């Protein structure tokens, strides 16, 4: 299927679809597609009559220009990967199509965007909110699918939808991992074989954290996990936080009510990776 490059063409195609009855599912991606993305596409295809996928490396969510330039892009490969799926629209605009003028909107997500990724990557979630609200406005999906791999992003998108009162249902989908536990990510493509082997230690540390949950005080567990990962000379932990899954505020005691999640960001040489583990599952 050929990608649609303009908003006008996307809207025309969608108008055509809407003449038939049935829900529209949507998966937003930045391309460099892998099984993690495909799990969202599969879910959308199963849940809905129509599915739209976007491929757009959104400049406004990158707080580092170098990271934006280096981000892997290969539209040809992505189209090939999507070709077996019954997708009704692949929307792959250029940046100027999405932002003919600079997007100056600012969002406030309360405490949700002040911690973890929000703290380490200033402006990142504002950019995410800009592009997702814009994509929702263009595609107008009934349902949209996001990975729990980016747990904080998923929480913020739910809040965005709540704040703007958008008529879209957000579904979170489980993290897809390699056989050794490593979470799939487009950024894994940048890892050398040696770094890739080291990076498997991130998910191993998270699985250990799950085993130790409730058995060690929160701060001791954090220390243990951070030093386990940092013991590897190629890896440096940016943060490992244990937070409440609803409000992303730090958990002080395992006895506190509600779901808890451990989120980690690790610099593996120049490649920054994130992962998380749900302590309730
Ligand atoms: P990205 O292309 O990195 O912006 O990701 C697009 C969507 O795919 C987001 O909702 C991600 O959370 C999701 N995603 C990325 N990696 C995975 C994974 N390993 N498992 C499940 N979903 C993922």
PDB file of C-alpha atoms and ligand atoms in Angstrom:
ATOM      1  CA  UNK A   1       0.000   0.000   0.000  1.00  0.00           C
ATOM      2  CA  UNK A   2       1.229   3.486  -0.866  1.00  0.00           C
ATOM      3  CA  UNK A   3       1.619   5.918   2.009  1.00  0.00           C
ATOM      4  CA  UNK A   4      -0.561   9.017   2.096  1.00  0.00           C
ATOM      5  CA  UNK A   5       1.578  12.113   2.485  1.00  0.00           C
ATOM      6  CA  UNK A   6      -0.914  14.956   2.851  1.00  0.00           C
ATOM      7  CA  UNK A   7      -3.623  15.735   5.384  1.00  0.00           C
ATOM      8  CA  UNK A   8      -6.072  16.441   2.570  1.00  0.00           C
ATOM      9  CA  UNK A   9      -5.546  13.007   0.987  1.00  0.00           C
ATOM     10  CA  UNK A  10      -5.761  11.323   4.388  1.00  0.00           C
ATOM     11  CA  UNK A  11      -9.048  13.081   5.166  1.00  0.00           C
ATOM     12  CA  UNK A  12     -10.482  12.214   1.752  1.00  0.00           C
ATOM     13  CA  UNK A  13      -9.586   8.563   2.147  1.00  0.00           C
ATOM     14  CA  UNK A  14     -11.043   8.475   5.660  1.00  0.00           C
ATOM     15  CA  UNK A  15     -14.240  10.193   4.478  1.00  0.00           C
ATOM     16  CA  UNK A  16     -14.583   7.398   1.962  1.00  0.00           C
ATOM     17  CA  UNK A  17     -14.157   4.743   4.680  1.00  0.00           C
ATOM     18  CA  UNK A  18     -16.645   6.460   6.961  1.00  0.00           C
ATOM     19  CA  UNK A  19     -19.373   5.898   4.409  1.00  0.00           C
ATOM     20  CA  UNK A  20     -19.225   2.294   5.558  1.00  0.00           C
ATOM     21  CA  UNK A  21     -20.131   1.422   9.111  1.00  0.00           C
ATOM     22  CA  UNK A  22     -17.421   0.224  11.500  1.00  0.00           C
ATOM     23  CA  UNK A  23     -14.869   1.561  13.943  1.00  0.00           C
ATOM     24  CA  UNK A  24     -11.470   3.000  13.065  1.00  0.00           C
ATOM     25  CA  UNK A  25      -8.396   1.962  15.068  1.00  0.00           C
ATOM     26  CA  UNK A  26      -5.179   3.961  14.996  1.00  0.00           C
ATOM     27  CA  UNK A  27      -1.520   3.216  15.731  1.00  0.00           C
ATOM     28  CA  UNK A  28       0.917   6.145  15.868  1.00  0.00           C
ATOM     29  CA  UNK A  29       4.566   5.268  15.193  1.00  0.00           C
ATOM     30  CA  UNK A  30       7.862   6.885  14.336  1.00  0.00           C
ATOM     31  CA  UNK A  31       8.708   4.052  11.939  1.00  0.00           C
ATOM     32  CA  UNK A  32      11.689   1.682  12.095  1.00  0.00           C
ATOM     33  CA  UNK A  33       8.951  -0.835  12.746  1.00  0.00           C
ATOM     34  CA  UNK A  34       9.388  -4.004  14.804  1.00  0.00           C
ATOM     35  CA  UNK A  35       7.227  -6.650  16.481  1.00  0.00           C
ATOM     36  CA  UNK A  36       6.305  -4.207  19.252  1.00  0.00           C
ATOM     37  CA  UNK A  37       4.638  -1.883  16.740  1.00  0.00           C
ATOM     38  CA  UNK A  38       3.085  -4.854  14.956  1.00  0.00           C
ATOM     39  CA  UNK A  39       1.465  -6.061  18.173  1.00  0.00           C
ATOM     40  CA  UNK A  40      -0.429  -2.734  18.275  1.00  0.00           C
ATOM     41  CA  UNK A  41      -1.365  -3.043  14.597  1.00  0.00           C
ATOM     42  CA  UNK A  42      -2.612  -6.584  15.210  1.00  0.00           C
ATOM     43  CA  UNK A  43      -4.699  -5.451  18.133  1.00  0.00           C
ATOM     44  CA  UNK A  44      -6.227  -2.657  16.090  1.00  0.00           C
ATOM     45  CA  UNK A  45      -6.964  -4.949  13.154  1.00  0.00           C
ATOM     46  CA  UNK A  46      -8.645  -7.443  15.520  1.00  0.00           C
ATOM     47  CA  UNK A  47     -10.714  -4.808  17.339  1.00  0.00           C
ATOM     48  CA  UNK A  48     -11.807  -2.622  14.430  1.00  0.00           C
ATOM     49  CA  UNK A  49     -13.153  -2.708  10.921  1.00  0.00           C
ATOM     50  CA  UNK A  50     -10.546  -0.173   9.751  1.00  0.00           C
ATOM     51  CA  UNK A  51      -6.985   0.538  10.838  1.00  0.00           C
ATOM     52  CA  UNK A  52      -4.816   3.585  10.228  1.00  0.00           C
ATOM     53  CA  UNK A  53      -1.072   3.678  10.981  1.00  0.00           C
ATOM     54  CA  UNK A  54       1.044   6.818  11.026  1.00  0.00           C
ATOM     55  CA  UNK A  55       4.785   6.898  10.398  1.00  0.00           C
ATOM     56  CA  UNK A  56       6.214  10.230  11.415  1.00  0.00           C
ATOM     57  CA  UNK A  57       9.413  11.094  13.255  1.00  0.00           C
ATOM     58  CA  UNK A  58       8.047  14.040  15.181  1.00  0.00           C
ATOM     59  CA  UNK A  59      10.671  16.771  15.554  1.00  0.00           C
ATOM     60  CA  UNK A  60       8.888  18.560  18.408  1.00  0.00           C
ATOM     61  CA  UNK A  61       9.302  15.674  20.853  1.00  0.00           C
ATOM     62  CA  UNK A  62      13.083  15.455  20.495  1.00  0.00           C
ATOM     63  CA  UNK A  63      14.889  17.560  23.046  1.00  0.00           C
ATOM     64  CA  UNK A  64      18.226  16.782  21.361  1.00  0.00           C
ATOM     65  CA  UNK A  65      18.774  17.630  17.711  1.00  0.00           C
ATOM     66  CA  UNK A  66      21.396  14.931  17.326  1.00  0.00           C
ATOM     67  CA  UNK A  67      18.938  12.273  18.557  1.00  0.00           C
ATOM     68  CA  UNK A  68      16.361  13.485  16.003  1.00  0.00           C
ATOM     69  CA  UNK A  69      18.890  13.368  13.141  1.00  0.00           C
ATOM     70  CA  UNK A  70      20.175   9.939  14.165  1.00  0.00           C
ATOM     71  CA  UNK A  71      16.721   8.412  14.656  1.00  0.00           C
ATOM     72  CA  UNK A  72      16.426   5.375  12.290  1.00  0.00           C
ATOM     73  CA  UNK A  73      14.266   6.022   9.226  1.00  0.00           C
ATOM     74  CA  UNK A  74      13.431   3.635   6.409  1.00  0.00           C
ATOM     75  CA  UNK A  75       9.987   4.111   4.916  1.00  0.00           C
ATOM     76  CA  UNK A  76      10.518   1.436   2.230  1.00  0.00           C
ATOM     77  CA  UNK A  77      11.269  -1.217   4.847  1.00  0.00           C
ATOM     78  CA  UNK A  78       8.344  -0.079   6.998  1.00  0.00           C
ATOM     79  CA  UNK A  79       5.903  -0.368   4.095  1.00  0.00           C
ATOM     80  CA  UNK A  80       7.201  -3.862   3.374  1.00  0.00           C
ATOM     81  CA  UNK A  81       6.769  -4.854   7.047  1.00  0.00           C
ATOM     82  CA  UNK A  82       3.190  -3.536   7.045  1.00  0.00           C
ATOM     83  CA  UNK A  83       2.282  -5.121   3.700  1.00  0.00           C
ATOM     84  CA  UNK A  84       0.803  -8.376   5.126  1.00  0.00           C
ATOM     85  CA  UNK A  85      -1.626  -6.429   7.339  1.00  0.00           C
ATOM     86  CA  UNK A  86      -5.066  -5.241   6.239  1.00  0.00           C
ATOM     87  CA  UNK A  87      -4.374  -1.557   6.861  1.00  0.00           C
ATOM     88  CA  UNK A  88      -6.631   1.059   5.337  1.00  0.00           C
ATOM     89  CA  UNK A  89      -4.416   4.118   5.684  1.00  0.00           C
ATOM     90  CA  UNK A  90      -0.687   4.607   6.144  1.00  0.00           C
ATOM     91  CA  UNK A  91      -0.152   8.269   6.891  1.00  0.00           C
ATOM     92  CA  UNK A  92       3.481   9.328   6.443  1.00  0.00           C
ATOM     93  CA  UNK A  93       3.636  13.123   6.256  1.00  0.00           C
ATOM     94  CA  UNK A  94       6.683  15.382   6.086  1.00  0.00           C
ATOM     95  CA  UNK A  95       7.289  17.735   9.018  1.00  0.00           C
ATOM     96  CA  UNK A  96       6.074  20.776   7.058  1.00  0.00           C
ATOM     97  CA  UNK A  97       2.747  19.086   6.371  1.00  0.00           C
ATOM     98  CA  UNK A  98       2.205  18.497  10.093  1.00  0.00           C
ATOM     99  CA  UNK A  99       3.619  21.861  11.177  1.00  0.00           C
ATOM    100  CA  UNK A 100       3.242  24.473   8.417  1.00  0.00           C
ATOM    101  CA  UNK A 101       3.782  26.946  11.254  1.00  0.00           C
ATOM    102  CA  UNK A 102       5.573  26.218  14.511  1.00  0.00           C
ATOM    103  CA  UNK A 103       3.268  24.544  17.027  1.00  0.00           C
ATOM    104  CA  UNK A 104       3.299  26.880  20.009  1.00  0.00           C
ATOM    105  CA  UNK A 105       0.706  25.035  22.092  1.00  0.00           C
ATOM    106  CA  UNK A 106       1.753  24.154  25.598  1.00  0.00           C
ATOM    107  CA  UNK A 107       0.184  21.453  27.714  1.00  0.00           C
ATOM    108  CA  UNK A 108       0.168  20.965  31.446  1.00  0.00           C
ATOM    109  CA  UNK A 109      -0.143  17.433  32.740  1.00  0.00           C
ATOM    110  CA  UNK A 110       0.188  18.284  36.416  1.00  0.00           C
ATOM    111  CA  UNK A 111       2.715  15.968  38.046  1.00  0.00           C
ATOM    112  CA  UNK A 112       2.637  13.403  35.239  1.00  0.00           C
ATOM    113  CA  UNK A 113       5.200  15.122  33.037  1.00  0.00           C
ATOM    114  CA  UNK A 114       7.479  16.451  35.778  1.00  0.00           C
ATOM    115  CA  UNK A 115       9.088  13.127  36.637  1.00  0.00           C
ATOM    116  CA  UNK A 116      11.264  10.491  34.901  1.00  0.00           C
ATOM    117  CA  UNK A 117      11.219  11.107  31.108  1.00  0.00           C
ATOM    118  CA  UNK A 118       9.639  14.527  31.620  1.00  0.00           C
ATOM    119  CA  UNK A 119      12.445  15.558  33.959  1.00  0.00           C
ATOM    120  CA  UNK A 120      15.253  14.093  31.849  1.00  0.00           C
ATOM    121  CA  UNK A 121      13.919  15.260  28.491  1.00  0.00           C
ATOM    122  CA  UNK A 122      12.483  18.765  28.913  1.00  0.00           C
ATOM    123  CA  UNK A 123       9.715  19.518  26.411  1.00  0.00           C
ATOM    124  CA  UNK A 124       9.477  15.888  25.281  1.00  0.00           C
ATOM    125  CA  UNK A 125       5.913  15.268  26.441  1.00  0.00           C
ATOM    126  CA  UNK A 126       4.742  18.654  25.205  1.00  0.00           C
ATOM    127  CA  UNK A 127       5.933  17.545  21.751  1.00  0.00           C
ATOM    128  CA  UNK A 128       4.234  14.176  22.160  1.00  0.00           C
ATOM    129  CA  UNK A 129       0.976  15.932  23.092  1.00  0.00           C
ATOM    130  CA  UNK A 130       1.296  18.267  20.088  1.00  0.00           C
ATOM    131  CA  UNK A 131       1.761  15.469  17.583  1.00  0.00           C
ATOM    132  CA  UNK A 132      -0.788  13.061  19.067  1.00  0.00           C
ATOM    133  CA  UNK A 133      -3.501  15.717  19.350  1.00  0.00           C
ATOM    134  CA  UNK A 134      -2.758  16.760  15.759  1.00  0.00           C
ATOM    135  CA  UNK A 135      -2.839  13.153  14.529  1.00  0.00           C
ATOM    136  CA  UNK A 136      -6.093  12.481  16.405  1.00  0.00           C
ATOM    137  CA  UNK A 137      -7.575  15.577  14.778  1.00  0.00           C
ATOM    138  CA  UNK A 138      -6.561  14.389  11.304  1.00  0.00           C
ATOM    139  CA  UNK A 139      -7.413  10.684  11.672  1.00  0.00           C
ATOM    140  CA  UNK A 140     -10.348  10.946  14.142  1.00  0.00           C
ATOM    141  CA  UNK A 141      -9.994   7.347  15.332  1.00  0.00           C
ATOM    142  CA  UNK A 142     -12.526   5.599  17.564  1.00  0.00           C
ATOM    143  CA  UNK A 143      -9.707   3.728  19.292  1.00  0.00           C
ATOM    144  CA  UNK A 144      -5.957   4.281  19.542  1.00  0.00           C
ATOM    145  CA  UNK A 145      -3.320   1.796  20.664  1.00  0.00           C
ATOM    146  CA  UNK A 146      -0.148   2.642  22.585  1.00  0.00           C
ATOM    147  CA  UNK A 147       2.547   0.430  24.073  1.00  0.00           C
ATOM    148  CA  UNK A 148       3.122   0.051  27.802  1.00  0.00           C
ATOM    149  CA  UNK A 149       6.821   0.138  26.844  1.00  0.00           C
ATOM    150  CA  UNK A 150       6.419   3.934  27.009  1.00  0.00           C
ATOM    151  CA  UNK A 151       4.365   3.796  30.179  1.00  0.00           C
ATOM    152  CA  UNK A 152       4.639   7.465  31.102  1.00  0.00           C
ATOM    153  CA  UNK A 153       3.667   8.445  27.553  1.00  0.00           C
ATOM    154  CA  UNK A 154       0.609   6.181  27.721  1.00  0.00           C
ATOM    155  CA  UNK A 155      -0.450   7.790  31.021  1.00  0.00           C
ATOM    156  CA  UNK A 156       0.013  11.278  29.590  1.00  0.00           C
ATOM    157  CA  UNK A 157      -1.954  10.459  26.431  1.00  0.00           C
ATOM    158  CA  UNK A 158      -4.841   9.209  28.578  1.00  0.00           C
ATOM    159  CA  UNK A 159      -4.664  12.534  30.435  1.00  0.00           C
ATOM    160  CA  UNK A 160      -4.494  14.484  27.155  1.00  0.00           C
ATOM    161  CA  UNK A 161      -7.657  12.747  25.955  1.00  0.00           C
ATOM    162  CA  UNK A 162      -9.343  13.486  29.289  1.00  0.00           C
ATOM    163  CA  UNK A 163      -8.325  17.163  29.271  1.00  0.00           C
ATOM    164  CA  UNK A 164      -9.396  17.763  25.654  1.00  0.00           C
ATOM    165  CA  UNK A 165     -12.440  15.524  26.047  1.00  0.00           C
ATOM    166  CA  UNK A 166     -11.562  13.686  22.822  1.00  0.00           C
ATOM    167  CA  UNK A 167     -13.917  10.936  21.626  1.00  0.00           C
ATOM    168  CA  UNK A 168     -11.192   8.290  21.373  1.00  0.00           C
ATOM    169  CA  UNK A 169     -10.678   5.186  23.494  1.00  0.00           C
ATOM    170  CA  UNK A 170      -7.053   4.597  24.495  1.00  0.00           C
ATOM    171  CA  UNK A 171      -5.823   1.012  24.832  1.00  0.00           C
ATOM    172  CA  UNK A 172      -2.477   0.134  26.399  1.00  0.00           C
ATOM    173  CA  UNK A 173      -0.735  -2.938  24.959  1.00  0.00           C
ATOM    174  CA  UNK A 174       1.856  -5.152  26.689  1.00  0.00           C
ATOM    175  CA  UNK A 175       5.604  -4.798  26.131  1.00  0.00           C
ATOM    176  CA  UNK A 176       6.952  -7.129  23.441  1.00  0.00           C
ATOM    177  CA  UNK A 177      10.361  -8.534  24.347  1.00  0.00           C
ATOM    178  CA  UNK A 178      13.121 -10.491  22.647  1.00  0.00           C
ATOM    179  CA  UNK A 179      13.784 -14.070  23.827  1.00  0.00           C
ATOM    180  CA  UNK A 180      16.363 -12.783  26.341  1.00  0.00           C
ATOM    181  CA  UNK A 181      13.891 -10.294  27.821  1.00  0.00           C
ATOM    182  CA  UNK A 182      15.156  -7.156  26.077  1.00  0.00           C
ATOM    183  CA  UNK A 183      12.263  -4.828  25.197  1.00  0.00           C
ATOM    184  CA  UNK A 184      11.999  -4.200  21.462  1.00  0.00           C
ATOM    185  CA  UNK A 185      12.788  -0.634  20.480  1.00  0.00           C
ATOM    186  CA  UNK A 186      13.686   1.191  17.273  1.00  0.00           C
ATOM    187  CA  UNK A 187      16.751   2.467  19.110  1.00  0.00           C
ATOM    188  CA  UNK A 188      18.087  -1.094  19.559  1.00  0.00           C
ATOM    189  CA  UNK A 189      19.198  -0.811  15.917  1.00  0.00           C
ATOM    190  CA  UNK A 190      21.957   1.555  17.087  1.00  0.00           C
ATOM    191  CA  UNK A 191      23.483  -0.983  19.497  1.00  0.00           C
ATOM    192  CA  UNK A 192      26.678  -2.821  18.612  1.00  0.00           C
ATOM    193  CA  UNK A 193      26.568  -6.587  19.315  1.00  0.00           C
ATOM    194  CA  UNK A 194      28.558  -6.001  22.502  1.00  0.00           C
ATOM    195  CA  UNK A 195      26.207  -3.244  23.683  1.00  0.00           C
ATOM    196  CA  UNK A 196      23.191  -5.376  22.781  1.00  0.00           C
ATOM    197  CA  UNK A 197      24.496  -8.197  24.976  1.00  0.00           C
ATOM    198  CA  UNK A 198      25.078  -5.754  27.831  1.00  0.00           C
ATOM    199  CA  UNK A 199      21.636  -4.179  27.390  1.00  0.00           C
ATOM    200  CA  UNK A 200      19.932  -7.513  28.107  1.00  0.00           C
ATOM    201  CA  UNK A 201      20.977  -6.746  31.696  1.00  0.00           C
ATOM    202  CA  UNK A 202      18.321  -3.996  31.871  1.00  0.00           C
ATOM    203  CA  UNK A 203      15.308  -6.302  31.652  1.00  0.00           C
ATOM    204  CA  UNK A 204      17.094  -8.908  33.800  1.00  0.00           C
ATOM    205  CA  UNK A 205      17.472  -6.267  36.507  1.00  0.00           C
ATOM    206  CA  UNK A 206      13.760  -5.378  36.182  1.00  0.00           C
ATOM    207  CA  UNK A 207      12.737  -9.033  36.501  1.00  0.00           C
ATOM    208  CA  UNK A 208      14.903  -9.290  39.615  1.00  0.00           C
ATOM    209  CA  UNK A 209      13.193  -6.157  40.952  1.00  0.00           C
ATOM    210  CA  UNK A 210       9.831  -7.874  40.471  1.00  0.00           C
ATOM    211  CA  UNK A 211      11.092 -10.921  42.399  1.00  0.00           C
ATOM    212  CA  UNK A 212      12.311  -8.707  45.244  1.00  0.00           C
ATOM    213  CA  UNK A 213       9.250  -6.433  45.372  1.00  0.00           C
ATOM    214  CA  UNK A 214       7.830  -6.317  48.885  1.00  0.00           C
ATOM    215  CA  UNK A 215      10.891  -8.103  50.275  1.00  0.00           C
ATOM    216  CA  UNK A 216      13.221  -5.094  50.393  1.00  0.00           C
ATOM    217  CA  UNK A 217      12.390  -1.483  51.283  1.00  0.00           C
ATOM    218  CA  UNK A 218      11.786   0.655  48.172  1.00  0.00           C
ATOM    219  CA  UNK A 219      15.025   2.662  48.480  1.00  0.00           C
ATOM    220  CA  UNK A 220      17.152  -0.448  49.048  1.00  0.00           C
ATOM    221  CA  UNK A 221      15.631  -2.157  46.037  1.00  0.00           C
ATOM    222  CA  UNK A 222      16.267   0.951  43.924  1.00  0.00           C
ATOM    223  CA  UNK A 223      19.904   1.042  45.036  1.00  0.00           C
ATOM    224  CA  UNK A 224      20.391  -2.648  44.320  1.00  0.00           C
ATOM    225  CA  UNK A 225      18.917  -2.449  40.815  1.00  0.00           C
ATOM    226  CA  UNK A 226      20.828   0.711  39.911  1.00  0.00           C
ATOM    227  CA  UNK A 227      24.154  -0.704  41.053  1.00  0.00           C
ATOM    228  CA  UNK A 228      23.482  -4.026  39.305  1.00  0.00           C
ATOM    229  CA  UNK A 229      23.042  -2.243  35.965  1.00  0.00           C
ATOM    230  CA  UNK A 230      25.843   0.266  36.615  1.00  0.00           C
ATOM    231  CA  UNK A 231      28.229  -2.586  37.397  1.00  0.00           C
ATOM    232  CA  UNK A 232      28.358  -3.135  33.677  1.00  0.00           C
ATOM    233  CA  UNK A 233      30.998  -0.783  32.252  1.00  0.00           C
ATOM    234  CA  UNK A 234      28.909  -0.010  29.135  1.00  0.00           C
ATOM    235  CA  UNK A 235      25.796   1.051  31.054  1.00  0.00           C
ATOM    236  CA  UNK A 236      24.833   4.054  33.138  1.00  0.00           C
ATOM    237  CA  UNK A 237      21.413   4.308  34.818  1.00  0.00           C
ATOM    238  CA  UNK A 238      19.687   7.693  34.478  1.00  0.00           C
ATOM    239  CA  UNK A 239      16.883   6.765  36.843  1.00  0.00           C
ATOM    240  CA  UNK A 240      15.087   3.785  38.275  1.00  0.00           C
ATOM    241  CA  UNK A 241      11.860   4.885  39.912  1.00  0.00           C
ATOM    242  CA  UNK A 242       9.083   2.899  41.525  1.00  0.00           C
ATOM    243  CA  UNK A 243       5.877   4.849  40.963  1.00  0.00           C
ATOM    244  CA  UNK A 244       2.126   4.551  41.324  1.00  0.00           C
ATOM    245  CA  UNK A 245       0.727   3.543  37.964  1.00  0.00           C
ATOM    246  CA  UNK A 246      -2.134   6.065  38.107  1.00  0.00           C
ATOM    247  CA  UNK A 247      -0.315   9.291  39.034  1.00  0.00           C
ATOM    248  CA  UNK A 248       3.369   8.355  38.487  1.00  0.00           C
ATOM    249  CA  UNK A 249       4.276   9.677  41.941  1.00  0.00           C
ATOM    250  CA  UNK A 250       7.011   7.839  43.820  1.00  0.00           C
ATOM    251  CA  UNK A 251       6.033   4.913  46.045  1.00  0.00           C
ATOM    252  CA  UNK A 252       7.557   5.131  49.519  1.00  0.00           C
ATOM    253  CA  UNK A 253       6.248   1.910  50.951  1.00  0.00           C
ATOM    254  CA  UNK A 254       5.077  -1.344  49.398  1.00  0.00           C
ATOM    255  CA  UNK A 255       1.998  -1.229  51.648  1.00  0.00           C
ATOM    256  CA  UNK A 256       0.645   1.823  49.764  1.00  0.00           C
ATOM    257  CA  UNK A 257      -2.520   0.942  47.835  1.00  0.00           C
ATOM    258  CA  UNK A 258      -2.741   0.594  44.056  1.00  0.00           C
ATOM    259  CA  UNK A 259      -0.699  -0.681  41.134  1.00  0.00           C
ATOM    260  CA  UNK A 260       3.028   0.010  41.152  1.00  0.00           C
ATOM    261  CA  UNK A 261       5.469   0.128  38.309  1.00  0.00           C
ATOM    262  CA  UNK A 262       9.252   0.290  38.108  1.00  0.00           C
ATOM    263  CA  UNK A 263      10.559   2.521  35.303  1.00  0.00           C
ATOM    264  CA  UNK A 264      14.176   2.635  34.191  1.00  0.00           C
ATOM    265  CA  UNK A 265      16.214   4.713  31.735  1.00  0.00           C
ATOM    266  CA  UNK A 266      19.727   3.605  30.882  1.00  0.00           C
ATOM    267  CA  UNK A 267      22.396   5.126  28.729  1.00  0.00           C
ATOM    268  CA  UNK A 268      24.186   2.311  26.871  1.00  0.00           C
ATOM    269  CA  UNK A 269      27.118   4.279  25.535  1.00  0.00           C
ATOM    270  CA  UNK A 270      25.329   6.830  23.295  1.00  0.00           C
ATOM    271  CA  UNK A 271      22.040   4.899  23.044  1.00  0.00           C
ATOM    272  CA  UNK A 272      19.364   5.782  25.568  1.00  0.00           C
ATOM    273  CA  UNK A 273      16.945   2.950  26.404  1.00  0.00           C
ATOM    274  CA  UNK A 274      13.850   2.818  28.595  1.00  0.00           C
ATOM    275  CA  UNK A 275      11.945  -0.136  29.997  1.00  0.00           C
ATOM    276  CA  UNK A 276       9.569  -0.854  32.868  1.00  0.00           C
ATOM    277  CA  UNK A 277       8.068  -3.617  34.936  1.00  0.00           C
ATOM    278  CA  UNK A 278       4.618  -3.851  36.448  1.00  0.00           C
ATOM    279  CA  UNK A 279       4.819  -5.105  40.028  1.00  0.00           C
ATOM    280  CA  UNK A 280       1.178  -6.189  40.067  1.00  0.00           C
ATOM    281  CA  UNK A 281       1.435  -8.687  37.203  1.00  0.00           C
TER     282      UNK A 281
HETATM  283  P1  LIG B   1       7.556   4.690  18.562  1.00  0.00           P
HETATM  284  O1  LIG B   1       7.657   4.360  17.098  1.00  0.00           O
HETATM  285  O2  LIG B   1       8.779   4.363  19.340  1.00  0.00           O
HETATM  286  O3  LIG B   1       7.020   6.081  18.808  1.00  0.00           O
HETATM  287  O4  LIG B   1       6.455   3.706  19.150  1.00  0.00           O
HETATM  288  C1  LIG B   1       5.155   3.661  18.613  1.00  0.00           C
HETATM  289  C2  LIG B   1       4.280   2.872  19.536  1.00  0.00           C
HETATM  290  O5  LIG B   1       4.791   1.536  19.657  1.00  0.00           O
HETATM  291  C3  LIG B   1       4.230   3.446  20.952  1.00  0.00           C
HETATM  292  O6  LIG B   1       2.901   3.366  21.443  1.00  0.00           O
HETATM  293  C4  LIG B   1       5.160   2.541  21.711  1.00  0.00           C
HETATM  294  O7  LIG B   1       4.873   2.462  23.091  1.00  0.00           O
HETATM  295  C5  LIG B   1       4.898   1.205  21.028  1.00  0.00           C
HETATM  296  N1  LIG B   1       6.009   0.283  21.258  1.00  0.00           N
HETATM  297  C6  LIG B   1       7.320   0.509  21.030  1.00  0.00           C
HETATM  298  N2  LIG B   1       8.063  -0.557  21.418  1.00  0.00           N
HETATM  299  C7  LIG B   1       7.190  -1.469  21.918  1.00  0.00           C
HETATM  300  C8  LIG B   1       7.325  -2.779  22.499  1.00  0.00           C
HETATM  301  N3  LIG B   1       8.526  -3.354  22.638  1.00  0.00           N
HETATM  302  N4  LIG B   1       6.210  -3.414  22.892  1.00  0.00           N
HETATM  303  C9  LIG B   1       4.995  -2.846  22.763  1.00  0.00           C
HETATM  304  N5  LIG B   1       4.788  -1.608  22.222  1.00  0.00           N
HETATM  305  C10 LIG B   1       5.868  -0.932  21.819  1.00  0.00           C
END
